[in-house]
Coordinates of C-alpha atoms and ligand atoms in Angstrom, one line a residue:
M1 CA 0.0 0.0 0.0
K2 CA 1.2 3.6 -0.7
L3 CA 2.2 5.4 2.4
T4 CA 2.5 9.1 3.2
N5 CA 4.3 11.4 4.7
E6 CA 6.6 13.9 6.1
T7 CA 4.0 15.9 8.0
H8 CA 3.1 12.9 10.1
E9 CA 6.7 12.1 10.9
Q10 CA 7.2 15.7 12.2
K11 CA 4.0 15.7 14.3
V12 CA 5.0 12.3 15.8
K13 CA 8.4 13.6 16.7
Q14 CA 7.0 16.8 18.2
A15 CA 4.4 14.9 20.3
T16 CA 7.0 12.4 21.5
Q17 CA 9.4 15.2 22.6
E18 CA 6.5 16.8 24.4
V19 CA 5.8 13.7 26.4
E20 CA 9.5 13.4 27.3
F21 CA 9.4 16.9 28.5
R22 CA 6.2 16.6 30.6
K23 CA 7.4 13.3 32.1
K24 CA 9.8 15.1 34.4
Q25 CA 6.9 16.9 36.0
V26 CA 5.1 13.7 36.6
V27 CA 7.8 11.4 38.0
D28 CA 7.3 12.0 41.7
A29 CA 3.5 12.6 41.6
R30 CA 1.9 10.9 44.6
Y31 CA -0.9 9.0 42.9
R32 CA 1.2 7.3 40.2
L33 CA 0.2 3.7 40.0
N34 CA 2.7 0.8 40.6
Y35 CA 1.6 -1.9 38.3
H36 CA -1.3 -0.5 36.2
F37 CA -0.4 0.9 32.8
M38 CA -0.3 4.7 32.5
A39 CA 1.2 7.1 29.9
P40 CA 4.5 8.7 30.9
A41 CA 2.5 12.0 31.1
G42 CA -0.6 13.7 29.7
W43 CA -4.1 12.3 29.2
I44 CA -5.1 8.8 28.2
N45 CA -8.4 7.1 27.5
D46 CA -9.3 3.9 25.5
P47 CA -6.9 1.1 24.9
N48 CA -6.4 0.8 21.1
G49 CA -4.8 -1.7 18.7
L50 CA -4.2 -4.5 21.3
I51 CA -2.2 -7.2 19.6
Q52 CA 0.6 -9.7 20.0
H53 CA 2.7 -9.2 16.9
K54 CA 5.8 -11.3 16.2
G55 CA 5.9 -12.3 19.9
T56 CA 5.6 -8.8 21.3
Y57 CA 2.5 -7.4 23.0
H58 CA 1.5 -3.9 21.8
L59 CA -0.7 -1.6 23.7
F60 CA -1.8 1.6 21.9
Y61 CA -4.0 4.1 23.6
Q62 CA -5.9 7.4 23.1
H63 CA -3.5 10.0 24.2
N64 CA -3.1 13.8 24.5
P65 CA 0.6 14.3 24.8
Y66 CA 0.1 18.1 25.2
G67 CA -1.8 18.1 28.5
A68 CA -3.7 16.2 31.2
D69 CA -7.1 17.0 29.6
W70 CA -8.7 15.3 26.6
G71 CA -7.5 17.1 23.4
P72 CA -6.3 16.3 19.9
M73 CA -6.1 12.6 19.9
H74 CA -2.9 10.8 19.2
W75 CA -2.1 7.1 19.7
G76 CA 0.4 6.5 22.5
H77 CA 2.2 3.2 22.3
A78 CA 4.0 0.7 24.6
V79 CA 5.3 -2.8 24.1
S80 CA 5.8 -5.8 26.5
K81 CA 6.9 -9.4 26.5
D82 CA 4.6 -10.4 29.4
L83 CA 1.6 -7.9 29.6
I84 CA 3.0 -6.5 32.9
H85 CA 6.3 -4.8 32.2
W86 CA 5.6 -2.1 29.5
E87 CA 8.2 -0.1 27.6
H88 CA 7.1 3.2 26.3
Q89 CA 7.5 3.8 22.6
P90 CA 7.4 7.0 20.5
V91 CA 3.9 8.3 19.8
A92 CA 2.5 6.0 17.0
L93 CA -0.2 8.2 15.4
A94 CA -0.5 12.0 15.4
P95 CA -3.3 14.0 13.7
S96 CA -1.8 15.3 10.4
E97 CA -4.2 14.9 7.5
E98 CA -7.4 16.6 6.4
Y99 CA -9.4 13.7 7.7
D100 CA -7.9 13.7 11.2
F101 CA -6.5 17.2 11.6
E102 CA -7.7 20.8 11.2
E103 CA -5.7 23.9 12.2
E104 CA -7.2 25.7 15.3
N105 CA -9.7 22.9 15.9
Q106 CA -9.1 21.0 19.2
D107 CA -11.8 18.4 18.6
I108 CA -9.9 16.3 16.1
G109 CA -7.5 13.4 15.9
C110 CA -6.8 9.7 15.5
F111 CA -9.7 8.2 17.4
S112 CA -9.9 4.6 18.6
G113 CA -9.3 1.5 16.5
S114 CA -7.5 -1.8 16.2
A115 CA -4.5 -3.6 14.9
V116 CA -3.8 -6.7 12.9
S117 CA -0.7 -8.5 11.6
K118 CA -0.5 -8.5 7.8
G119 CA 2.5 -10.7 7.4
D120 CA 5.4 -8.8 8.9
E121 CA 3.5 -5.5 8.8
L122 CA 1.8 -4.2 11.9
F123 CA -1.4 -2.7 10.4
L124 CA -3.6 -0.2 12.2
I125 CA -7.1 0.9 11.4
Y126 CA -8.5 3.9 13.2
T127 CA -11.1 6.7 13.0
G128 CA -10.1 10.0 11.6
H129 CA -12.2 12.6 13.5
V130 CA -12.7 16.3 12.6
E131 CA -15.6 17.8 14.6
G132 CA -17.7 20.2 12.5
K133 CA -16.8 18.5 9.2
S134 CA -19.2 16.4 7.1
P135 CA -18.7 13.5 7.5
K136 CA -16.9 14.1 10.8
E137 CA -15.7 10.5 11.2
V138 CA -14.1 8.2 8.6
Q139 CA -12.0 5.0 8.8
A140 CA -8.3 5.2 8.0
A141 CA -5.3 2.9 7.8
A142 CA -1.7 3.1 8.8
S143 CA 1.2 0.6 8.8
S144 CA 4.6 -0.1 10.1
L145 CA 7.4 -2.7 9.4
D146 CA 9.5 -2.0 12.5
G147 CA 6.5 -1.9 14.8
I148 CA 7.5 1.6 16.0
Y149 CA 7.1 4.2 13.3
F150 CA 3.8 4.2 11.4
N151 CA 2.9 5.8 8.1
K152 CA -0.6 6.6 7.0
Y153 CA -2.1 5.1 3.8
S154 CA -1.9 7.7 1.0
E155 CA -5.4 6.9 -0.2
N156 CA -7.1 7.2 3.2
P157 CA -9.9 7.2 4.2
V158 CA -10.6 3.5 3.5
I159 CA -14.2 4.0 4.5
E160 CA -15.1 7.6 3.6
K161 CA -18.6 8.0 5.1
P162 CA -21.2 6.1 7.1
P163 CA -24.1 4.3 5.3
E164 CA -26.9 6.8 4.7
H165 CA -29.3 5.7 7.5
L166 CA -26.6 5.7 10.2
S167 CA -25.7 8.6 12.3
Q168 CA -22.6 10.7 11.8
D169 CA -21.1 9.0 14.9
F170 CA -19.2 6.3 13.1
R171 CA -16.0 5.3 14.9
D172 CA -13.8 2.7 16.6
P173 CA -13.2 0.1 13.9
K174 CA -12.4 -3.4 15.2
V175 CA -10.9 -5.8 12.6
W176 CA -10.5 -9.6 12.7
R177 CA -10.0 -12.4 10.3
H178 CA -12.4 -15.2 9.6
N179 CA -12.4 -17.9 6.8
G180 CA -10.0 -16.0 4.6
Y181 CA -11.7 -12.6 4.9
W182 CA -11.2 -9.5 7.0
Y183 CA -14.2 -8.3 8.9
M184 CA -14.7 -5.0 10.7
V185 CA -17.3 -3.7 13.1
V186 CA -17.7 0.0 13.7
G187 CA -19.5 1.8 16.6
S188 CA -22.5 3.9 15.5
S189 CA -26.2 4.4 15.9
V190 CA -29.4 4.2 13.9
S191 CA -32.7 6.1 14.8
G192 CA -31.3 7.0 18.2
K193 CA -30.2 3.4 19.2
G194 CA -26.7 1.9 19.3
A195 CA -25.7 -0.1 16.2
V196 CA -22.7 -2.0 14.8
P197 CA -22.3 -1.9 11.0
L198 CA -20.3 -4.8 9.7
Y199 CA -17.8 -4.6 6.8
K200 CA -15.9 -7.2 4.8
S201 CA -12.6 -7.0 2.9
Q202 CA -10.0 -9.1 1.2
D203 CA -7.1 -6.7 1.5
L204 CA -7.9 -4.4 4.5
L205 CA -8.2 -1.4 2.1
N206 CA -11.4 -2.0 0.1
W207 CA -14.3 -2.6 2.3
S208 CA -17.9 -3.7 1.5
Y209 CA -20.8 -2.8 3.8
E210 CA -22.7 -5.8 5.0
G211 CA -25.5 -4.3 7.1
E212 CA -25.7 -4.1 10.8
A213 CA -24.4 -7.0 12.8
L214 CA -26.6 -5.9 15.7
E215 CA -28.8 -2.9 16.8
A216 CA -29.4 -2.0 20.5
T217 CA -32.7 -2.7 22.3
E218 CA -34.6 0.4 23.6
S219 CA -32.6 0.3 26.9
Q220 CA -29.1 -0.3 25.6
G221 CA -28.0 3.3 24.9
D222 CA -28.3 5.7 22.0
M223 CA -24.8 5.1 20.5
W224 CA -22.4 2.2 20.7
E225 CA -18.8 3.0 21.1
C226 CA -15.8 0.7 20.8
P227 CA -17.4 -2.5 19.5
D228 CA -15.4 -5.7 19.6
L229 CA -16.8 -8.9 18.0
F230 CA -14.8 -12.0 18.4
P231 CA -15.0 -15.8 18.5
I232 CA -14.8 -17.5 21.9
E233 CA -14.9 -21.3 22.1
D234 CA -17.9 -22.4 20.1
K235 CA -19.6 -19.0 20.4
H236 CA -19.0 -15.4 19.5
A237 CA -19.1 -12.4 21.8
L238 CA -19.8 -8.8 21.2
I239 CA -18.6 -6.1 23.6
V240 CA -19.9 -2.5 23.3
S241 CA -19.6 0.7 25.3
P242 CA -23.0 2.2 25.1
M243 CA -23.6 6.0 25.6
N244 CA -26.5 7.0 27.8
M245 CA -27.5 3.5 28.9
S246 CA -29.4 3.9 32.2
N247 CA -28.3 0.7 33.9
G248 CA -24.9 -0.1 32.4
K249 CA -21.9 1.2 30.6
N250 CA -19.8 -1.6 29.1
I251 CA -21.6 -4.8 28.2
I252 CA -20.7 -8.2 26.7
M253 CA -23.1 -10.3 24.8
V254 CA -22.5 -14.0 24.1
G255 CA -24.3 -15.5 21.1
E256 CA -24.0 -16.8 17.5
M257 CA -22.5 -15.1 14.6
N258 CA -23.9 -15.8 11.1
Y259 CA -21.2 -14.7 8.7
E260 CA -23.4 -15.4 5.6
E261 CA -26.1 -13.0 6.8
G262 CA -23.7 -10.7 8.7
K263 CA -25.8 -11.0 11.8
F264 CA -24.9 -11.5 15.5
T265 CA -27.6 -13.0 17.7
P266 CA -27.1 -12.4 21.4
E267 CA -28.1 -15.2 23.8
S268 CA -27.0 -13.5 27.0
V269 CA -26.0 -10.0 28.1
K270 CA -23.8 -9.0 31.1
E271 CA -22.2 -5.9 32.5
I272 CA -18.5 -6.7 32.3
D273 CA -17.5 -4.8 35.5
N274 CA -19.9 -3.2 38.0
G275 CA -17.5 -0.6 39.3
N276 CA -17.5 3.0 38.4
D277 CA -14.2 3.1 36.5
F278 CA -14.3 0.7 33.6
Y279 CA -15.0 1.6 29.9
A280 CA -14.0 1.0 26.3
A281 CA -12.9 -2.6 27.0
Q282 CA -11.1 -4.2 24.1
T283 CA -9.8 -7.8 23.6
F284 CA -7.3 -9.6 21.5
E285 CA -6.2 -13.2 21.0
D286 CA -2.6 -13.8 22.0
E287 CA -0.2 -16.3 20.5
Q288 CA -1.1 -18.8 23.3
G289 CA -4.7 -18.6 22.1
R290 CA -5.9 -16.6 25.1
R291 CA -8.5 -13.9 24.7
I292 CA -7.2 -11.0 26.8
L293 CA -9.2 -7.9 27.8
I294 CA -8.0 -4.5 28.9
A295 CA -10.2 -1.5 29.6
W296 CA -9.7 2.1 30.4
M297 CA -9.8 2.3 34.2
D298 CA -11.9 5.5 34.2
T299 CA -15.0 6.8 32.3
W300 CA -16.2 10.1 30.9
Q301 CA -18.1 10.7 34.1
T302 CA -15.0 10.1 36.3
D303 CA -13.3 12.9 38.2
F304 CA -9.5 13.0 37.5
P305 CA -7.8 14.4 40.6
T306 CA -4.4 13.5 39.1
K307 CA -4.8 16.2 36.4
S308 CA -3.1 18.6 38.8
E309 CA -0.1 16.1 38.7
G310 CA 0.1 16.4 34.9
W311 CA -1.4 13.0 34.0
A312 CA -4.8 11.4 33.8
G313 CA -6.1 7.9 33.0
A314 CA -4.9 4.3 33.3
M315 CA -5.6 0.8 32.1
T316 CA -7.1 -2.1 34.1
I317 CA -5.0 -5.2 34.8
P318 CA -5.1 -7.6 31.8
R319 CA -7.9 -10.1 32.3
Q320 CA -8.4 -13.4 30.4
V321 CA -12.0 -13.8 29.0
V322 CA -13.3 -17.4 29.4
L323 CA -16.7 -19.1 29.2
D324 CA -17.9 -21.4 31.9
D325 CA -19.9 -24.6 31.3
N326 CA -23.1 -22.5 31.1
R327 CA -21.5 -20.3 28.5
Q328 CA -21.3 -17.4 31.0
V329 CA -18.5 -14.9 30.7
K330 CA -15.8 -14.9 33.4
L331 CA -12.7 -12.8 33.6
L332 CA -9.5 -14.0 35.2
P333 CA -6.5 -11.9 36.0
V334 CA -3.7 -13.1 33.7
P335 CA -1.3 -15.5 35.6
E336 CA 1.6 -13.2 34.6
L337 CA 0.5 -10.9 37.4
Q338 CA 1.7 -13.5 40.0
G339 CA 5.2 -12.5 39.0
L340 CA 4.6 -9.2 40.9
R341 CA 4.0 -10.9 44.2
E342 CA 6.4 -10.7 47.1
N343 CA 6.3 -10.8 50.9
Y344 CA 3.7 -13.6 51.2
Q345 CA 1.8 -14.0 54.4
C346 CA -1.2 -16.2 55.2
R347 CA -3.5 -16.1 58.2
E348 CA -5.7 -19.0 58.8
K349 CA -9.0 -19.7 60.6
V350 CA -9.9 -16.3 61.8
H351 CA -13.3 -16.6 63.7
L352 CA -15.4 -13.5 63.8
N353 CA -18.5 -13.1 66.0
S354 CA -21.3 -10.9 65.0
N355 CA -20.3 -7.2 64.9
E356 CA -16.6 -7.9 65.4
D357 CA -13.6 -6.7 63.5
V358 CA -10.0 -8.0 63.3
D359 CA -7.1 -5.9 62.2
V360 CA -5.1 -7.6 59.5
T361 CA -2.9 -4.7 58.5
R362 CA 0.6 -5.5 57.3
D363 CA 3.0 -2.8 58.2
D364 CA 5.5 -4.2 55.7
V365 CA 3.0 -3.7 52.8
D366 CA 2.3 -0.3 51.2
H367 CA -0.4 0.7 48.8
S368 CA 0.0 -2.0 46.2
F369 CA -1.0 -5.4 47.2
E370 CA -3.1 -8.5 46.3
M371 CA -5.3 -10.2 48.8
L372 CA -7.2 -13.5 48.6
I373 CA -9.8 -14.1 51.2
D374 CA -11.8 -17.4 51.7
F375 CA -14.9 -17.1 53.8
D376 CA -16.5 -20.3 55.1
L377 CA -20.2 -19.6 55.1
K378 CA -21.5 -22.9 56.5
D379 CA -22.2 -21.4 60.0
T380 CA -23.1 -18.0 58.8
E381 CA -26.6 -16.5 59.2
S382 CA -28.7 -15.8 56.1
Y383 CA -28.6 -12.1 56.8
G384 CA -25.9 -9.6 57.8
K385 CA -22.6 -8.6 56.1
I386 CA -19.2 -10.0 56.0
G387 CA -16.2 -8.3 54.5
M388 CA -13.1 -6.1 54.7
E389 CA -12.4 -2.5 55.3
L390 CA -9.5 -1.2 53.3
R391 CA -7.5 2.0 53.3
V392 CA -8.7 2.7 56.8
S393 CA -7.5 5.9 58.4
N394 CA -5.8 5.7 61.8
D395 CA -8.8 7.1 63.6
G396 CA -11.1 4.6 61.7
T397 CA -13.4 7.2 60.2
E398 CA -12.2 6.9 56.6
K399 CA -12.4 3.5 54.8
V400 CA -13.4 1.7 51.6
I401 CA -15.7 -1.2 52.5
V402 CA -15.9 -4.4 50.5
Y403 CA -18.6 -6.8 51.7
Y404 CA -21.0 -9.6 50.8
D405 CA -24.6 -8.9 51.8
L406 CA -26.0 -12.3 52.8
K407 CA -29.6 -11.2 52.7
T408 CA -29.6 -9.4 49.3
K409 CA -26.9 -11.8 47.9
E410 CA -24.8 -8.9 46.6
L411 CA -21.2 -8.1 46.4
V412 CA -20.8 -4.5 47.4
V413 CA -18.0 -1.9 47.3
D414 CA -18.8 1.2 49.3
T415 CA -16.7 4.3 48.9
T416 CA -19.0 6.7 50.6
A417 CA -16.6 7.1 53.6
A418 CA -13.3 6.7 51.6
G419 CA -12.4 10.3 52.0
G420 CA -9.7 12.1 50.1
D421 CA -10.6 12.7 46.4
T422 CA -12.5 9.4 46.1
H423 CA -15.9 9.6 44.4
P424 CA -18.4 8.5 47.0
D425 CA -20.6 5.7 45.7
I426 CA -22.0 2.3 46.4
N427 CA -21.5 -0.4 43.7
R428 CA -23.3 -3.7 43.9
T429 CA -23.6 -6.8 41.9
K430 CA -25.8 -9.9 42.4
L431 CA -23.8 -12.9 43.5
D432 CA -25.3 -16.2 44.5
V433 CA -23.0 -18.1 46.9
T434 CA -23.8 -20.9 49.4
D435 CA -21.0 -22.6 51.4
N436 CA -18.1 -20.4 50.7
L437 CA -17.0 -17.2 49.1
S438 CA -13.5 -16.4 47.8
L439 CA -12.7 -12.8 47.0
R440 CA -9.6 -11.5 45.4
L441 CA -8.4 -7.8 45.5
F442 CA -5.9 -5.9 43.6
M443 CA -5.1 -2.6 45.3
D444 CA -2.8 0.0 43.8
T445 CA -2.0 3.6 44.8
C446 CA -5.3 4.9 43.5
S447 CA -7.3 2.0 42.3
L448 CA -9.1 -1.1 43.6
E449 CA -10.2 -4.1 41.5
V450 CA -12.4 -6.5 43.5
L451 CA -13.4 -9.9 42.0
T452 CA -14.7 -13.2 43.0
A453 CA -11.8 -15.7 42.7
D454 CA -13.7 -17.6 39.9
G455 CA -13.9 -14.4 37.8
E456 CA -17.7 -14.1 37.8
A457 CA -18.1 -10.7 39.4
W458 CA -15.8 -7.6 39.2
I459 CA -16.0 -4.2 40.7
T460 CA -13.3 -1.7 39.6
N461 CA -13.0 1.8 41.2
R462 CA -10.5 4.5 41.4
I463 CA -9.7 5.2 45.1
Y464 CA -8.1 8.5 45.9
S465 CA -7.9 8.0 49.7
A466 CA -5.3 9.8 51.7
L467 CA -2.0 7.9 51.2
D468 CA -1.5 7.4 55.0
N469 CA -4.8 5.5 55.2
K470 CA -3.3 2.1 55.3
R471 CA -5.1 -0.1 57.8
T472 CA -7.0 -3.2 56.7
R473 CA -9.7 -5.0 58.8
L474 CA -12.0 -8.0 58.5
F475 CA -15.5 -7.3 59.8
T476 CA -18.9 -8.8 60.3
E477 CA -22.3 -7.1 60.8
G478 CA -25.2 -9.1 62.2
T479 CA -23.7 -12.5 61.6
R480 CA -20.6 -14.5 62.5
V481 CA -18.2 -16.0 60.0
T482 CA -15.0 -18.1 59.8
V483 CA -12.4 -16.7 57.5
D484 CA -10.5 -19.8 56.3
K485 CA -7.6 -17.9 54.9
V486 CA -6.4 -14.4 54.2
E487 CA -3.4 -14.4 51.9
T488 CA -1.6 -11.2 51.1
W489 CA 1.3 -10.2 48.9
S490 CA 2.8 -6.8 48.2
L491 CA 3.0 -6.2 44.5
K492 CA 6.1 -4.8 42.9
K493 CA 6.3 -1.5 41.3
V494 CA 6.9 -2.0 37.6
I495 CA 5.4 1.0 35.9
E496 CA 7.1 4.4 35.6
Ligands
FRU1 C1 -14.6 6.1 23.8 C2 -14.4 7.2 22.8 C3 -14.4 6.6 21.4 C4 -13.5 7.6 20.6 C5 -12.5 8.0 21.7 C6 -12.0 9.4 21.5 O1 -14.2 6.4 25.1 O2 -15.3 8.2 22.9 O3 -15.6 6.4 20.8 O4 -12.9 7.0 19.5 O5 -13.1 7.8 22.9 O6 -10.9 9.7 22.3

């Protein structure tokens, strides 16, 4: 394919230098995370172009190198051999052409998209966005042989407008291969409801429109961003990030894909993560055949107290997507995360009476740790609460509470008393357990991912508690419980 271009090269260079410069301001910032991916400086949102290409994992992301607010969108870039240790690379894509750039206009750029390997080439497909232009969103291609420097296709855009009946919101192409063809879904809407148009191609450059793979129901939002349609075991799954959906924000549907008719039929729908800070989830299949998901660990509704530190936005830990025997989605932290563990400690058989708490703080562990807690529920009442208080202040007034409500059968994360800059809220998810409950927590400087050990339920939140809030307690309310085991590790700092 014919590639452009000097302008792009210059803009990439300029943006990369800007990040280098701003990095110095950010290095000692207090909320920097220890093992969650962040940009060296500036703003980030969606993960883009997740892929393992010639053995190396690539993570691209929506990025404003020029400040800690959303602005002209670039693609930041990092590579890794293990999904945990990431090495920052030069900016991969910068707005430079009439379909993704306009002088004086800040609402422009290289919006979200995906990556595929085309032989040795690392091939990117993204949305060129220029607000105020008609059409304002088109699909464009770029490619690289060294996996670092990307050139844009000289005949971009490869899809120059949305089909007539779709809205002008037409972005976030996700490409995959099936039976000798390339397929693409794009995020859009039709008559005020989310929709994913499907495209097909033989060469990644000429695309034919195949109709909508799926349209939203009344309650599933008025625009679907960041679609991701992929095979999983004997099924297909479709992830979308709906705008203005009253009871959800990032859903996964499992069902059947009919490639002849270009239609996806969902058989189940699930909110991927019930926390506040989870959006724009994307997946890819790695060379071991694992389907791995990473999401932006924030949303558009989130407050960003780290903006004053010169950076904003982070990614969740990588999670493997699996289906259980009932074809229900579960997400498991990738085993590579275990390489971060040190300072193991285990406490066994802690009995708590009703309304009792037990301090399990480890003074040798700082803000980043992993915890596994096994509750034995056999002698527990069918009402009351059991759980942990985390990031508790010395006077006990500030805390993040994680508990299981035995009566309502819900897993709950309550940040109403967290203090600091934490957004006060209560997140709940239904969870039916009987004899035991195993919870797993990943705490970092300003984030908390809580999950059931089998990966069924997840709640991800940003926690901006005071950094000297460090106590951890087990507690009960209205029932007794035996905690079979509390295992903790501190997790190493690997991210700069
Ligand atoms: C989702 C999103 C995408 C868009 C990008 C812009 O968070 O709105 O639809 O491509 O962010 O940065």
